[in-house]
Short mmCIF file of C-alpha atoms and ligand atoms in Angstrom, two decimals:
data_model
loop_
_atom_site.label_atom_id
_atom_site.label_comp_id
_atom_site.label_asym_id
_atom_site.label_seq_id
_atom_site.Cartn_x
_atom_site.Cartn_y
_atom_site.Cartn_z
CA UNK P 1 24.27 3.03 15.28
CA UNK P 2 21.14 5.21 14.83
CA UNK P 3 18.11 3.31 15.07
CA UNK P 4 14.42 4.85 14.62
CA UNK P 5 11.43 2.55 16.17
CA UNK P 6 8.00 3.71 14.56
CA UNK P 7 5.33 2.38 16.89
CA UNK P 8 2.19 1.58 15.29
CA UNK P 9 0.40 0.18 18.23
CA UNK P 10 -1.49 1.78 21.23
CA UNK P 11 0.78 3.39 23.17
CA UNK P 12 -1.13 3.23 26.72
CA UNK P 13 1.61 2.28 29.13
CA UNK P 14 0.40 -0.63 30.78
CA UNK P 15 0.21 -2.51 27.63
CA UNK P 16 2.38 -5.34 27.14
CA UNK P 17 3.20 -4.31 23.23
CA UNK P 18 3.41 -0.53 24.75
CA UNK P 19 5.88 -1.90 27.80
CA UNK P 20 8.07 -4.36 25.40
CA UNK P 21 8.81 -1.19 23.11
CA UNK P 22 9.52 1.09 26.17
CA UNK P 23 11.93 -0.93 27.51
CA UNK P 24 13.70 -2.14 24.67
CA UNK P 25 14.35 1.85 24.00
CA UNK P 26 15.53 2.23 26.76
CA UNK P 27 17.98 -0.77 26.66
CA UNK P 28 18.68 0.09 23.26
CA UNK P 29 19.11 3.75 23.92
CA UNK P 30 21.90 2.99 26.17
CA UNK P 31 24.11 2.01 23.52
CA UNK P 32 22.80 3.38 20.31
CA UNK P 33 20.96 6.90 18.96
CA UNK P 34 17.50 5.84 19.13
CA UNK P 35 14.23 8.08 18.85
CA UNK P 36 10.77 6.20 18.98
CA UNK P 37 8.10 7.74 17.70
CA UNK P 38 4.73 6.56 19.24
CA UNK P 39 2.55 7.01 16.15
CA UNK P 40 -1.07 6.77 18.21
CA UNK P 41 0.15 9.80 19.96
CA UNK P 42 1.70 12.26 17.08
CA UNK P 43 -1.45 13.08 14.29
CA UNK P 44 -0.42 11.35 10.66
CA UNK P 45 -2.84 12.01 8.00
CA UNK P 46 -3.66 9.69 5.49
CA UNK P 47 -1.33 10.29 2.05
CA UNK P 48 -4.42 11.48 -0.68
CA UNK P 49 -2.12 10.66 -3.85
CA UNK P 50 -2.09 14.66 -4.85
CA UNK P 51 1.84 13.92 -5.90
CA UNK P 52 2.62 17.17 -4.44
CA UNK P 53 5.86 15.54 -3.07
CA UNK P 54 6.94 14.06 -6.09
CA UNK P 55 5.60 17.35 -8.44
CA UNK P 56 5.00 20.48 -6.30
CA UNK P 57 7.12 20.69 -3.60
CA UNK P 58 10.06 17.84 -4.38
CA UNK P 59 11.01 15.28 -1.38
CA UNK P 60 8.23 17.51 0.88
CA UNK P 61 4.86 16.17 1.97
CA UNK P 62 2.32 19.40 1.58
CA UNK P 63 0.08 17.67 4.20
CA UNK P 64 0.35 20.04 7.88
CA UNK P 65 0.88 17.12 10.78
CA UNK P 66 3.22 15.38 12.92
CA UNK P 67 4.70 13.28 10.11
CA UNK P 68 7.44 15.40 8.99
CA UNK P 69 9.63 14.81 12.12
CA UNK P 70 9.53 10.80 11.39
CA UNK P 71 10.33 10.92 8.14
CA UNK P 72 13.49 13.50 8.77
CA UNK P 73 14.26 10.48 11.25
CA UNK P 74 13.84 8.02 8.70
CA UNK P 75 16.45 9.49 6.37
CA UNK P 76 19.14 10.07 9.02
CA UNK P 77 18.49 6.48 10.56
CA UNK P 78 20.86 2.83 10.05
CA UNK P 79 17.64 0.29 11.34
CA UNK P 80 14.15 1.28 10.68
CA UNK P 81 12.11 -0.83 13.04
CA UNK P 82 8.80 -0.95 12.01
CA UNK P 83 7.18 -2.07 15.38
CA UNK P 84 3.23 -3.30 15.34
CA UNK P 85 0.83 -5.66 16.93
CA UNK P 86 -0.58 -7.46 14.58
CA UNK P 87 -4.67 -6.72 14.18
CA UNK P 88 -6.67 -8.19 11.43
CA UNK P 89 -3.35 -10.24 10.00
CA UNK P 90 -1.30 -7.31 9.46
CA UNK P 91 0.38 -4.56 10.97
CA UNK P 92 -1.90 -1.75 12.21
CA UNK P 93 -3.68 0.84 10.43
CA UNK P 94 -1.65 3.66 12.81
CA UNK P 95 1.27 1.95 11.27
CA UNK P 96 0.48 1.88 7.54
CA UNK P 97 -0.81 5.10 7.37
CA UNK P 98 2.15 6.29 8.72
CA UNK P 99 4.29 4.20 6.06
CA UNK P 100 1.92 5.34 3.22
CA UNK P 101 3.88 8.63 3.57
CA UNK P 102 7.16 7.44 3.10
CA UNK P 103 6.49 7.42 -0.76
CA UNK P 104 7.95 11.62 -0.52
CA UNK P 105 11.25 9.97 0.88
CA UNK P 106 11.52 8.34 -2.93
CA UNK P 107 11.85 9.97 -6.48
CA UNK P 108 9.30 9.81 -9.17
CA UNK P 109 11.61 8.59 -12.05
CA UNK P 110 10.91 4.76 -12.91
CA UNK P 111 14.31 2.48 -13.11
CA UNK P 112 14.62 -1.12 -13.77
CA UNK P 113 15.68 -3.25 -11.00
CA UNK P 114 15.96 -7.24 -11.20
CA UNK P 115 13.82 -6.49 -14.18
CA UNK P 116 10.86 -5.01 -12.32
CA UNK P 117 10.20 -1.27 -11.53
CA UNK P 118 10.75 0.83 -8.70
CA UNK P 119 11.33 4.74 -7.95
CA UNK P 120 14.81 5.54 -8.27
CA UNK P 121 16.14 6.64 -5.22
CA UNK P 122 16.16 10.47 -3.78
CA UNK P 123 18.53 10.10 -0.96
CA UNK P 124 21.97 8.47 -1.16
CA UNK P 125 21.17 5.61 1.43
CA UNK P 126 17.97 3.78 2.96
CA UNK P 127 17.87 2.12 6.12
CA UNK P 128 17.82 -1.09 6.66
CA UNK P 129 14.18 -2.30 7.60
CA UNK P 130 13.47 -4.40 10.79
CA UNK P 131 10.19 -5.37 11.77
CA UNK P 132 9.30 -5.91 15.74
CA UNK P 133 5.34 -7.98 15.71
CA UNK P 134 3.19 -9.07 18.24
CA UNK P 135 0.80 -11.98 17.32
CA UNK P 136 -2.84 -12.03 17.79
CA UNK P 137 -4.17 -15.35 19.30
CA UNK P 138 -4.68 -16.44 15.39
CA UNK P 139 -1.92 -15.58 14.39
CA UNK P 140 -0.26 -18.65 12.11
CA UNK P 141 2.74 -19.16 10.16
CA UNK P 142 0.87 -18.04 6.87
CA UNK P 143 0.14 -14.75 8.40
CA UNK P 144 4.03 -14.41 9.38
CA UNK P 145 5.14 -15.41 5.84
CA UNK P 146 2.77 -13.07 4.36
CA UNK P 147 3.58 -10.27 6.59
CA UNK P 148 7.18 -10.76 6.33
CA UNK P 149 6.90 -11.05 2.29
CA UNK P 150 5.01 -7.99 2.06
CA UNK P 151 7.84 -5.78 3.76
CA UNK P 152 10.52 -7.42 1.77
CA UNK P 153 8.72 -6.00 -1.28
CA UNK P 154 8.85 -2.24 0.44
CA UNK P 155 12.36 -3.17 1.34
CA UNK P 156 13.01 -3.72 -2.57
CA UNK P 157 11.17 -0.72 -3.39
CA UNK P 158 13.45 1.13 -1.14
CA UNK P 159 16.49 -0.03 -2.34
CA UNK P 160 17.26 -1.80 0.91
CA UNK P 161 16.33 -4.91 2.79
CA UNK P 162 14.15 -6.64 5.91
CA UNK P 163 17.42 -7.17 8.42
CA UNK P 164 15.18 -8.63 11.26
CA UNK P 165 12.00 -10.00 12.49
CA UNK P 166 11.41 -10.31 15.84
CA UNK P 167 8.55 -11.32 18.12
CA UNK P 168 7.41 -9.58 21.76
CA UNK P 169 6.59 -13.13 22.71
CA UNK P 170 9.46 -15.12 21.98
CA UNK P 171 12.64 -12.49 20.70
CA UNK P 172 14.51 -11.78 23.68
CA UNK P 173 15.86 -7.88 24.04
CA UNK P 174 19.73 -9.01 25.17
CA UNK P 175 18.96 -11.13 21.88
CA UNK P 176 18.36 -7.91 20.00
CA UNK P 177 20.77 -5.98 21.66
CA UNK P 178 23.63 -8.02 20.56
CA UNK P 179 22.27 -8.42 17.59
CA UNK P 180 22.59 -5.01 16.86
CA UNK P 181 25.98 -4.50 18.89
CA UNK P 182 27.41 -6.95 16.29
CA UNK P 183 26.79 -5.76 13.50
CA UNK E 1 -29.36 -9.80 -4.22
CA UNK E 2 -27.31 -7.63 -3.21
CA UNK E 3 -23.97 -5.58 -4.30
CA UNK E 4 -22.16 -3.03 -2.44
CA UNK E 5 -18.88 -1.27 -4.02
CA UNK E 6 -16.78 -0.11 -1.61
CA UNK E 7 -13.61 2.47 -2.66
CA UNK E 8 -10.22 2.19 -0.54
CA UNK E 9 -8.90 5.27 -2.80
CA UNK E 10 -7.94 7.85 -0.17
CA UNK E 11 -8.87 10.17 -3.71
CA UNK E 12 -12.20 9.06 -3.45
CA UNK E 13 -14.00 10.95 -6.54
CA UNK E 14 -11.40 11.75 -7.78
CA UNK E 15 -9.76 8.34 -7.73
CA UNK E 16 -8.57 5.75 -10.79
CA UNK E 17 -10.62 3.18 -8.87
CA UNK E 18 -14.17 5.02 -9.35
CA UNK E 19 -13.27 5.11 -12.95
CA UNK E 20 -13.10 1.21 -13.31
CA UNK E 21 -15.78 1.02 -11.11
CA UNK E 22 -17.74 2.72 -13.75
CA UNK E 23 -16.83 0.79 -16.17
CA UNK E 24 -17.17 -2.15 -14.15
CA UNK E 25 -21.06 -0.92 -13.03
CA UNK E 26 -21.62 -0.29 -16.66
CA UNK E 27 -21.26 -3.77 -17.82
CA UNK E 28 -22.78 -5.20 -15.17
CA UNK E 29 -25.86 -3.22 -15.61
CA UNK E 30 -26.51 -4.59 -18.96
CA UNK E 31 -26.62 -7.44 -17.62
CA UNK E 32 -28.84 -7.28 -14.36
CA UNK E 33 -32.07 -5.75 -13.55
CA UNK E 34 -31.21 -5.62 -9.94
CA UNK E 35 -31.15 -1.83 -8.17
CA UNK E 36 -30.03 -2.91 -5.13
CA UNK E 37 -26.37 -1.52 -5.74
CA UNK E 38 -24.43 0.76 -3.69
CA UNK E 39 -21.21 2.41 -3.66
CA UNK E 40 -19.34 4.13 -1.04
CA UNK E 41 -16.27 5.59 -0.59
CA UNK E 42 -14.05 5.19 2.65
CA UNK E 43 -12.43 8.44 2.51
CA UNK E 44 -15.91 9.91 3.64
CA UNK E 45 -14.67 9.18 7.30
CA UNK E 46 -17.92 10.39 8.35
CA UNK E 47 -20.03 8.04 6.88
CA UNK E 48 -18.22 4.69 9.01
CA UNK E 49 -21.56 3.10 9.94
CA UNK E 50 -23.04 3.61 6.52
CA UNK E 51 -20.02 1.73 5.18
CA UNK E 52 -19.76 -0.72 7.94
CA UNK E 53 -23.71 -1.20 6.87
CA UNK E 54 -23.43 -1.50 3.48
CA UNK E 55 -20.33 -3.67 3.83
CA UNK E 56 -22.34 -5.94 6.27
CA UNK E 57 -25.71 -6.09 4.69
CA UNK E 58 -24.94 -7.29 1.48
CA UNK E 59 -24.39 -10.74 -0.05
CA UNK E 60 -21.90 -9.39 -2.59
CA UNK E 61 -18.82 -6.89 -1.68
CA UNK E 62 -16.42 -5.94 -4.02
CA UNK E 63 -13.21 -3.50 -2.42
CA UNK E 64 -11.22 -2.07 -5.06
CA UNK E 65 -8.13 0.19 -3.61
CA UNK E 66 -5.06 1.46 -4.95
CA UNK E 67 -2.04 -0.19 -4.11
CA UNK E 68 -0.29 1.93 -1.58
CA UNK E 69 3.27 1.04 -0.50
CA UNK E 70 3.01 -2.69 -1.52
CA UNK E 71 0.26 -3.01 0.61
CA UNK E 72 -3.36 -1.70 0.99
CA UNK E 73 -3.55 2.05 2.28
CA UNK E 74 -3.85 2.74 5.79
CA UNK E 75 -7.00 3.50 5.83
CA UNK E 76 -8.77 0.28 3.78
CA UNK E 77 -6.57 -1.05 6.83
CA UNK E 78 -8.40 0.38 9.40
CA UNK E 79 -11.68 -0.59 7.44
CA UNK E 80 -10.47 -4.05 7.98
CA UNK E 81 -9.53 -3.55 11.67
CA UNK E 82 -13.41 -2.24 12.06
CA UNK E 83 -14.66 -5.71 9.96
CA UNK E 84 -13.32 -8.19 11.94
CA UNK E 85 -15.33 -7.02 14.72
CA UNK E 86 -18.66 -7.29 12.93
CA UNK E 87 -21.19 -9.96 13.66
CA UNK E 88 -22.54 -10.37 9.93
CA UNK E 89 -20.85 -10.99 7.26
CA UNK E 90 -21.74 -10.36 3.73
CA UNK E 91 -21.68 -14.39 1.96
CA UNK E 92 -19.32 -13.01 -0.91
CA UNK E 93 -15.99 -10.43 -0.60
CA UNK E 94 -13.90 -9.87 -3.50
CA UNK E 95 -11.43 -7.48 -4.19
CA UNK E 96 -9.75 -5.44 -6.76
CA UNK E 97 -5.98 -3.98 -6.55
CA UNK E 98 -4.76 -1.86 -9.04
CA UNK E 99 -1.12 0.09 -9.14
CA UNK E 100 1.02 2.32 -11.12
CA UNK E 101 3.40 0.13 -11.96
CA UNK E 102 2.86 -1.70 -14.97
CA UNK E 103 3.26 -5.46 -13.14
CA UNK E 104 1.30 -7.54 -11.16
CA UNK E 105 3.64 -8.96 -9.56
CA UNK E 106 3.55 -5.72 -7.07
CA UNK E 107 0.09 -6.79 -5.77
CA UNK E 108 0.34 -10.31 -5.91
CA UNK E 109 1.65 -10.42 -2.09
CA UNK E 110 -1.69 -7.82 -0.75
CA UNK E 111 -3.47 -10.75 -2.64
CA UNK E 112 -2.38 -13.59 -0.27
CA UNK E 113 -3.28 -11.00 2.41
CA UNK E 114 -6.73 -10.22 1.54
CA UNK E 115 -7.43 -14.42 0.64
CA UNK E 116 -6.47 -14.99 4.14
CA UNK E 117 -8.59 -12.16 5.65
CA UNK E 118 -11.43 -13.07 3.92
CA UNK E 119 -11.30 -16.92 5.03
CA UNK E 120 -10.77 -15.24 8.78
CA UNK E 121 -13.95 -13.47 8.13
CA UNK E 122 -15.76 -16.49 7.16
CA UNK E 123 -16.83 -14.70 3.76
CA UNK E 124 -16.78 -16.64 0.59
CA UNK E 125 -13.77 -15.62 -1.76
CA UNK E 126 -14.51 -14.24 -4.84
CA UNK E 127 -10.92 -13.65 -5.78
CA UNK E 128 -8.75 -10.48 -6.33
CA UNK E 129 -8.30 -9.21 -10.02
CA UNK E 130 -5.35 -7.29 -9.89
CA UNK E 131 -4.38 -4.18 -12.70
CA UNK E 132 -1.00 -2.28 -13.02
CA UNK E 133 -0.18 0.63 -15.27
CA UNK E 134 -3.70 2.42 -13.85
CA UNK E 135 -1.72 5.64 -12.76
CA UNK E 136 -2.39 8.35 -15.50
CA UNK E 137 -5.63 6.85 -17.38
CA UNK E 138 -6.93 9.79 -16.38
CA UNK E 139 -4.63 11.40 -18.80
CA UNK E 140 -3.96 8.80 -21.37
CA UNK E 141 -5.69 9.39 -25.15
CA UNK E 142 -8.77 7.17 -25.61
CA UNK E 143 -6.70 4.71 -27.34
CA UNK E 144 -4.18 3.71 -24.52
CA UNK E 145 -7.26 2.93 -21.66
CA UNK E 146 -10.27 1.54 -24.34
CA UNK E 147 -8.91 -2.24 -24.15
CA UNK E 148 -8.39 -1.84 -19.93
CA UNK E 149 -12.26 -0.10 -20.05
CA UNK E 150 -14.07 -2.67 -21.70
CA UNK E 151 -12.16 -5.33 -19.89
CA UNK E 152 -13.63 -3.80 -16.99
CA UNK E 153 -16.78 -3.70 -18.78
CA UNK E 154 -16.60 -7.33 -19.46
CA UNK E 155 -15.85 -8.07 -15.78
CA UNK E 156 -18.89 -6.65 -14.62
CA UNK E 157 -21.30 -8.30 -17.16
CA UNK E 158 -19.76 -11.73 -16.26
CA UNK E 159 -20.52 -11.11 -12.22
CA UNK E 160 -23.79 -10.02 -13.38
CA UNK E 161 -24.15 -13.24 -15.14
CA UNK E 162 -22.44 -15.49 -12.96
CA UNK E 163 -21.56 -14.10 -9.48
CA UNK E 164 -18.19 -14.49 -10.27
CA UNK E 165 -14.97 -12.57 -11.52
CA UNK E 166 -14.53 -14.13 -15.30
CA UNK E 167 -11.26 -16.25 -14.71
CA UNK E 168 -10.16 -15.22 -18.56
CA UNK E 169 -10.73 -11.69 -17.67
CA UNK E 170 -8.84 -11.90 -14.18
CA UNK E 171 -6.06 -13.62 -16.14
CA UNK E 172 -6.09 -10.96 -18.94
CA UNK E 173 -6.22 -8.18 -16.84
CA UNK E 174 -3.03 -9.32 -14.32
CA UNK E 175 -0.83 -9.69 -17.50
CA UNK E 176 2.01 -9.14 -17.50
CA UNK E 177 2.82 -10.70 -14.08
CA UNK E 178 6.14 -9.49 -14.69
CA UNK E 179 7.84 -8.00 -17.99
CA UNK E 180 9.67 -10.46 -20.29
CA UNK E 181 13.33 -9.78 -21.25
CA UNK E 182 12.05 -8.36 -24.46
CA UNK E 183 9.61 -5.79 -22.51
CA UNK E 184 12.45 -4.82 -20.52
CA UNK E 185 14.70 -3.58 -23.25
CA UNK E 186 11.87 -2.17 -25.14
CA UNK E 187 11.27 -0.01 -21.90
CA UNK E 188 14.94 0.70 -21.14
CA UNK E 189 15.24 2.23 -25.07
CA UNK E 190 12.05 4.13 -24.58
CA UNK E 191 13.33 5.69 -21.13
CA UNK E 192 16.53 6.88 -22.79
CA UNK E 193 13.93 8.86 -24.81
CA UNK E 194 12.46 10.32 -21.08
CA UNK E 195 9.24 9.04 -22.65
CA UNK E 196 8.41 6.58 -19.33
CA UNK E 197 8.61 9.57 -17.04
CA UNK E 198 6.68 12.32 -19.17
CA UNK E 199 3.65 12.36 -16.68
CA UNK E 200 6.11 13.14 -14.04
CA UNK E 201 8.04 15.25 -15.85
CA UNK E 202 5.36 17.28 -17.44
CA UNK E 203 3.69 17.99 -14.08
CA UNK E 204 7.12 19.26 -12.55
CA UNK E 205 7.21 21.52 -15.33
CA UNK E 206 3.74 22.45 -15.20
CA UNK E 207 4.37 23.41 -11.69
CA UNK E 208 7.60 24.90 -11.73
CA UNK E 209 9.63 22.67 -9.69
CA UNK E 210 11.28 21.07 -12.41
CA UNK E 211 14.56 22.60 -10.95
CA UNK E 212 13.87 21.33 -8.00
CA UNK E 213 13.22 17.87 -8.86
CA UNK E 214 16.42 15.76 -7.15
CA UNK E 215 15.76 17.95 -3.71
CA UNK E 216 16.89 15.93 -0.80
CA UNK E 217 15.04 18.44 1.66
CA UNK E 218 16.01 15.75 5.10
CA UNK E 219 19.51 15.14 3.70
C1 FMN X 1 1.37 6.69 -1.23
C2 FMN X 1 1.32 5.91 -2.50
C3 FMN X 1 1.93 4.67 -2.55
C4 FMN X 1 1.88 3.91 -3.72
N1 FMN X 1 2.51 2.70 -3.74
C5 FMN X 1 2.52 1.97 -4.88
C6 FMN X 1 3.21 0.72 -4.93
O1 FMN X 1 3.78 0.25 -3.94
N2 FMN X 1 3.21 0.05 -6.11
C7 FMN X 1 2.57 0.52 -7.22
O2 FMN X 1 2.62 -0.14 -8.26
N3 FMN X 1 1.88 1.69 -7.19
C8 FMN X 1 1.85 2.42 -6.05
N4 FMN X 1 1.18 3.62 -6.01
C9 FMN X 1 0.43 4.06 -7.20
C10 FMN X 1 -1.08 3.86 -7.10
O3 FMN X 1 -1.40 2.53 -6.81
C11 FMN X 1 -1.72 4.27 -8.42
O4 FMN X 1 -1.41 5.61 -8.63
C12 FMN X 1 -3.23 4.06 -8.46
O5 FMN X 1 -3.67 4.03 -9.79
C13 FMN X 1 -4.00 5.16 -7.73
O6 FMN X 1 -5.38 4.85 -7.77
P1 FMN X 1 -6.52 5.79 -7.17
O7 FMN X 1 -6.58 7.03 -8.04
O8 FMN X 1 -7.77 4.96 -7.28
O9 FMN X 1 -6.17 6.11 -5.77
C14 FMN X 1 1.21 4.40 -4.86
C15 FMN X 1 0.60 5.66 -4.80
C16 FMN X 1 0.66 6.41 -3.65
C17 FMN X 1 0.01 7.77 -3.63
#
């Protein structure tokens, strides 16, 4: 299986979010194709809406960084783990800018689906969408749910679906391991 | 009192949002004597204190951002991140998300979001008014965006009024929540004309990459 981790939290490496992902790579790794791009480290602009990706230069981003090489990943990949600890209730801003420029991986043309709409697709196949938290000490049940609803509704828009949540704190890595040797 | 605008559009000027801002300024000037209004934009990265400032020394906040993958953009994100940390607190946040897709059922999950936030802030909620179809007002004849316009107008008189968003405006405005069986075949029959994706298709044209508009560059 080809698996892509995009890590939206700070990657210094004695931090325990930093040392989770590291070492469930590596486990991973061992097994599957896996590339894990640290986000804090590579230089992702923020998408300004110019539509050159939809209008200009089709499926391409115009914007000069280190996004490109993720989002090549993100085509080519079977389990999109979007990794994060969570700040402020959500993921983390390294992490949604990042996913703010997935929009060139999707085709301008509006199409119906379940009766709502949603870009029609520009490549064949999507991967399915995982998502890998670590809670802040707030962090409740709500803030799960709404996390958790929010990327179902990116899954939708990208014609595929949230697979897995896990948790640093309580999802074991043999647990995601088979998991994913299962499957 | 005090109210400060702030603008998640990462098109700043340029943005949909600072045109129902206006609109939103204009109404609620006729209805207020008060100067003490500012608005600031967050794409000015420069200017972080003056927004953390503005956002923190006034009683009334309004955001308004695009909707940006289902979610707020990254950078109204990292505005957030840089909130929490504050020691004051303005005593009212409300918000306003508006999208390209005609719904409001997009934006009604950012909503539970930004209710929660704003109780973890300890601000009181003014509520989230919430507009689809916004993409391409900037294009659209007078007659498609008058209705939206003075509905924004109307928005802004009533806060003036009241210090609150007009609950028959905030309903109005998030209609449809999602399109009825009847809207749906209306739009399918209008699509088969290629009418739903002129805007699109009129810029790839316009920019000669018409040909090149079902390019799978990563495939
Ligand atoms: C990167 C990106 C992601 C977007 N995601 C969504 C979305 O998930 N749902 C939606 O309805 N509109 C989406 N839109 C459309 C914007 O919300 C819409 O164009 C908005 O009117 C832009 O406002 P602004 O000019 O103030 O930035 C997206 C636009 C961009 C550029």
């Amino acid at each position: 299986m080809n698996l892509t981790i995009l890590n939206g939290g700070p990657t210094e490496a004695d931090g325990s979010f930093a040392l989770y992902c590291s070492t469930l790579s590596e486990k991973l790794g061992q097994t599957h194709t896996l590339q894990h791009f640290m986000l804090d480290k590579m230089e992702t602009k923020q998408c300004i809406g110019c539509w050159n990706c939809w209008w200009k230069t089709p499926g391409i981003c115009t914007l000069v960084d280190d996004a490109e090489q993720a989002l090549h990943a993100v085509v080519h990949t079977d389990l999109l783990i979007f990794a994060s600890p969570i700040t402020a209730g959500f993921t983390s801003s390294t992490l949604k800018t990042f996913q703010d420029r997935l929009v060139s991986l999707l085709h301008p043309y509006i199409q119906l689906v379940k009766g709502e709409c949603h870009h029609r697709k520009r490549y064949d196949k999507y991967p399915d969408f995982a998502l890998l938290l670590q809670k802040e000490p707030n962090t409740d049940a709500e803030d799960i749910e709404i996390i958790t609803d929010i990327y179902k509704r990116l899954a939708v828009n990208f014609h595929t679906s949230l697979k897995y949540v896990w948790f640093t704190e309580t999802t074991k890595m043999e647990d995601i391991s088979h998991e994913l040797s299962h499957n | 009192m005090s109210l400060a605008i702030i603008n998640g559009s990462p098109r700043g000027k340029k943005s949909n949002s600072k045109i129902l801002i206006e609109h939103f300024l204009a109404g609620y000037r006729s209805q207020s004597n008060h100067e003490n209004i500012s608005v600031s934009y967050l794409i000015k990265s420069d200017q972080q204190k003056e927004h953390l400032a503005s956002f923190s020394g006034s009683t009334n906040v309004i955001l308004i951002f695009p909707l940006y993958t289902d979610c707020m953009p990254g950078m109204v994100k990292a505005f957030f991140e840089q909130i929490i940390l504050l020691k004051e607190k303005p005593q009212n946040l409300g918000f306003i998300v508006q999208s390209g897709f005609p719904e409001a059922i997009h934006s009604v999950y950012v909503e539970r979001y930004l209710q929660k936030l704003t109780l973890r802030l300890g601000c009181n909620y003014l509520g989230t008014v919430i507009k689809g179809g916004v993409e391409g007002i900037q294009v659209m004849p007078d007659s498609m965006t008058r209705k939206v316009f003075s509905k924004f107008r109307e928005l802004g008189a009533h806060f003036a009024q009241h210090g609150e968003f007009s609950p028959a405006m905030v309903k109005q405005l998030k209609s449809p929540l999602r399109m009825s069986k009847l809207q749906q075949t209306g739009y399918r029959l209008v699509s088969l004309t290629g009418l739903t994706n002129f805007y699109w298709n009129s810029n790839l044209r316009k920019n000669g990459a018409w040909e090149k508009r079902f390019d799978k560059p990563y495939a």
